[in-house]
Amino acid sequence: MKIIFSISNQRLILTTPCFSFSIRATSGKDDCINRASKACQMTPYKGAIPVGHYYLKPSELSDPNMVGDVLRTYRPDNPGDWGDWRIRIHAKPSTNTWGRDKFFIHGGSFDGSAGCIDVGGGQWGNNQTDRLSSLISSSKVNIELEVIE
């Protein structure tokens, strides 16, 4: 299983030897949303996730119940548009993240993020985000993620 995210095409594509699954996705916010320029990739909390090679650990997928979804989104100390579930993105050593970290794939109600990959689906998710979550969590091994312009 491999995932490719294209910043400018706003597509996340998961492929296996048997099939391919595609979902709209966004990264970055404000004037850096879906922009793969070096300046945006270098900008913390605003730019899109930097181009490069990453991986996901399926065991790290966090999908709380509805109360957990609300608490994670409306935490007074760190509110955010996290959506129904999230999974940490780990950079490979060869990837220049410009000192940025703590990237996730997650859902949400609004396009864009502070550098994560946002697959939408609203607060509770939808059929597409549920399918992506299920595919990721079913993997027995780490999943390669390539971010391209």
mmCIF file of N, CA and C in Angstrom, residues 40-86:
data_model
loop_
_atom_site.group_PDB
_atom_site.id
_atom_site.type_symbol
_atom_site.label_atom_id
_atom_site.label_comp_id
_atom_site.label_asym_id
_atom_site.label_seq_id
_atom_site.Cartn_x
_atom_site.Cartn_y
_atom_site.Cartn_z
ATOM 1 N N CYS A 40 6.152 28.709 0.765
ATOM 2 C CA CYS A 40 5.025 28.183 1.549
ATOM 3 C C CYS A 40 5.422 26.923 2.309
ATOM 4 N N GLN A 41 6.181 26.034 1.668
ATOM 5 C CA GLN A 41 6.599 24.805 2.353
ATOM 6 C C GLN A 41 7.442 25.105 3.593
ATOM 7 N N MET A 42 8.158 26.209 3.570
ATOM 8 C CA MET A 42 9.040 26.578 4.675
ATOM 9 C C MET A 42 8.308 27.296 5.812
ATOM 10 N N THR A 43 7.066 27.705 5.590
ATOM 11 C CA THR A 43 6.356 28.544 6.560
ATOM 12 C C THR A 43 5.579 27.714 7.578
ATOM 13 N N PRO A 44 6.013 27.719 8.846
ATOM 14 C CA PRO A 44 5.309 26.939 9.872
ATOM 15 C C PRO A 44 3.880 27.432 10.098
ATOM 16 N N TYR A 45 2.992 26.497 10.394
ATOM 17 C CA TYR A 45 1.600 26.757 10.767
ATOM 18 C C TYR A 45 0.778 27.442 9.675
ATOM 19 N N LYS A 46 1.316 27.517 8.464
ATOM 20 C CA LYS A 46 0.597 28.157 7.367
ATOM 21 C C LYS A 46 0.827 27.445 6.041
ATOM 22 N N GLY A 47 2.053 27.022 5.792
ATOM 23 C CA GLY A 47 2.393 26.406 4.519
ATOM 24 C C GLY A 47 1.924 24.967 4.412
ATOM 25 N N ALA A 48 1.816 24.505 3.172
ATOM 26 C CA ALA A 48 1.484 23.098 2.915
ATOM 27 C C ALA A 48 2.605 22.204 3.437
ATOM 28 N N ILE A 49 2.289 20.946 3.666
ATOM 29 C CA ILE A 49 3.293 19.972 4.070
ATOM 30 C C ILE A 49 4.415 19.960 3.026
ATOM 31 N N PRO A 50 5.676 19.948 3.438
ATOM 32 C CA PRO A 50 6.767 19.953 2.467
ATOM 33 C C PRO A 50 6.782 18.708 1.568
ATOM 34 N N VAL A 51 7.177 18.914 0.322
ATOM 35 C CA VAL A 51 7.338 17.826 -0.638
ATOM 36 C C VAL A 51 8.387 16.859 -0.098
ATOM 37 N N GLY A 52 8.138 15.562 -0.245
ATOM 38 C CA GLY A 52 9.111 14.583 0.215
ATOM 39 C C GLY A 52 8.495 13.235 0.516
ATOM 40 N N HIS A 53 9.260 12.428 1.239
ATOM 41 C CA HIS A 53 8.866 11.052 1.553
ATOM 42 C C HIS A 53 8.597 10.912 3.050
ATOM 43 N N TYR A 54 7.480 10.297 3.344
ATOM 44 C CA TYR A 54 7.000 10.126 4.709
ATOM 45 C C TYR A 54 6.474 8.705 4.870
ATOM 46 N N TYR A 55 6.039 8.377 6.084
ATOM 47 C CA TYR A 55 5.348 7.104 6.306
ATOM 48 C C TYR A 55 4.328 7.271 7.425
ATOM 49 N N LEU A 56 3.356 6.367 7.419
ATOM 50 C CA LEU A 56 2.317 6.315 8.443
ATOM 51 C C LEU A 56 2.454 5.008 9.205
ATOM 52 N N LYS A 57 2.201 5.045 10.497
ATOM 53 C CA LYS A 57 2.115 3.833 11.317
ATOM 54 C C LYS A 57 0.629 3.588 11.574
ATOM 55 N N PRO A 58 0.036 2.584 10.919
ATOM 56 C CA PRO A 58 -1.409 2.360 11.059
ATOM 57 C C PRO A 58 -1.891 2.268 12.503
ATOM 58 N N SER A 59 -1.056 1.761 13.400
ATOM 59 C CA SER A 59 -1.457 1.635 14.810
ATOM 60 C C SER A 59 -1.654 3.000 15.475
ATOM 61 N N GLU A 60 -1.181 4.070 14.855
ATOM 62 C CA GLU A 60 -1.315 5.410 15.423
ATOM 63 C C GLU A 60 -2.595 6.122 14.987
ATOM 64 N N LEU A 61 -3.425 5.467 14.190
ATOM 65 C CA LEU A 61 -4.672 6.101 13.773
ATOM 66 C C LEU A 61 -5.570 6.287 14.993
ATOM 67 N N SER A 62 -6.010 7.511 15.213
ATOM 68 C CA SER A 62 -6.855 7.856 16.356
ATOM 69 C C SER A 62 -8.256 8.188 15.852
ATOM 70 N N ASP A 63 -9.237 7.402 16.267
ATOM 71 C CA ASP A 63 -10.627 7.594 15.841
ATOM 72 C C ASP A 63 -11.534 7.496 17.068
ATOM 73 N N PRO A 64 -11.631 8.602 17.838
ATOM 74 C CA PRO A 64 -12.431 8.552 19.057
ATOM 75 C C PRO A 64 -13.931 8.515 18.758
ATOM 76 N N ASN A 65 -14.712 8.297 19.793
ATOM 77 C CA ASN A 65 -16.167 8.348 19.622
ATOM 78 C C ASN A 65 -16.603 9.806 19.432
ATOM 79 N N MET A 66 -17.902 10.035 19.315
ATOM 80 C CA MET A 66 -18.407 11.385 19.039
ATOM 81 C C MET A 66 -18.005 12.391 20.116
ATOM 82 N N VAL A 67 -18.036 11.983 21.370
ATOM 83 C CA VAL A 67 -17.629 12.878 22.454
ATOM 84 C C VAL A 67 -16.153 13.238 22.290
ATOM 85 N N GLY A 68 -15.333 12.248 21.966
ATOM 86 C CA GLY A 68 -13.911 12.498 21.733
ATOM 87 C C GLY A 68 -13.672 13.430 20.565
ATOM 88 N N ASP A 69 -14.459 13.277 19.492
ATOM 89 C CA ASP A 69 -14.351 14.180 18.339
ATOM 90 C C ASP A 69 -14.599 15.624 18.765
ATOM 91 N N VAL A 70 -15.650 15.837 19.544
ATOM 92 C CA VAL A 70 -16.005 17.187 19.992
ATOM 93 C C VAL A 70 -14.930 17.737 20.921
ATOM 94 N N LEU A 71 -14.481 16.936 21.875
ATOM 95 C CA LEU A 71 -13.459 17.401 22.812
ATOM 96 C C LEU A 71 -12.160 17.759 22.100
ATOM 97 N N ARG A 72 -11.756 16.952 21.114
ATOM 98 C CA ARG A 72 -10.511 17.224 20.388
ATOM 99 C C ARG A 72 -10.637 18.506 19.564
ATOM 100 N N THR A 73 -11.795 18.744 18.999
ATOM 101 C CA THR A 73 -11.996 19.922 18.157
ATOM 102 C C THR A 73 -12.126 21.204 18.974
ATOM 103 N N TYR A 74 -12.763 21.130 20.126
ATOM 104 C CA TYR A 74 -13.061 22.343 20.891
ATOM 105 C C TYR A 74 -12.261 22.465 22.183
ATOM 106 N N ARG A 75 -11.118 21.798 22.262
ATOM 107 C CA ARG A 75 -10.256 21.914 23.449
ATOM 108 C C ARG A 75 -9.875 23.375 23.667
ATOM 109 N N PRO A 76 -10.027 23.901 24.876
ATOM 110 C CA PRO A 76 -9.665 25.301 25.105
ATOM 111 C C PRO A 76 -8.173 25.565 24.910
ATOM 112 N N ASP A 77 -7.327 24.579 25.197
ATOM 113 C CA ASP A 77 -5.879 24.783 25.099
ATOM 114 C C ASP A 77 -5.346 24.608 23.682
ATOM 115 N N ASN A 78 -6.113 23.942 22.789
ATOM 116 C CA ASN A 78 -5.612 23.700 21.437
ATOM 117 C C ASN A 78 -6.764 23.335 20.500
ATOM 118 N N PRO A 79 -7.664 24.288 20.234
ATOM 119 C CA PRO A 79 -8.786 23.967 19.347
ATOM 120 C C PRO A 79 -8.300 23.769 17.914
ATOM 121 N N GLY A 80 -9.033 22.982 17.148
ATOM 122 C CA GLY A 80 -8.658 22.754 15.762
ATOM 123 C C GLY A 80 -9.753 22.053 14.993
ATOM 124 N N ASP A 81 -9.601 22.042 13.698
ATOM 125 C CA ASP A 81 -10.561 21.413 12.792
ATOM 126 C C ASP A 81 -10.048 20.016 12.452
ATOM 127 N N TRP A 82 -10.121 19.088 13.417
ATOM 128 C CA TRP A 82 -9.518 17.766 13.287
ATOM 129 C C TRP A 82 -10.406 16.743 12.601
ATOM 130 N N GLY A 83 -11.707 16.965 12.554
ATOM 131 C CA GLY A 83 -12.585 15.981 11.933
ATOM 132 C C GLY A 83 -12.744 14.728 12.772
ATOM 133 N N ASP A 84 -13.109 13.640 12.097
ATOM 134 C CA ASP A 84 -13.478 12.388 12.754
ATOM 135 C C ASP A 84 -12.279 11.570 13.236
ATOM 136 N N TRP A 85 -11.171 11.595 12.520
ATOM 137 C CA TRP A 85 -10.003 10.784 12.879
ATOM 138 C C TRP A 85 -8.741 11.484 12.407
ATOM 139 N N ARG A 86 -7.602 10.991 12.878
ATOM 140 C CA ARG A 86 -6.313 11.527 12.432
ATOM 141 C C ARG A 86 -5.241 10.464 12.597
#
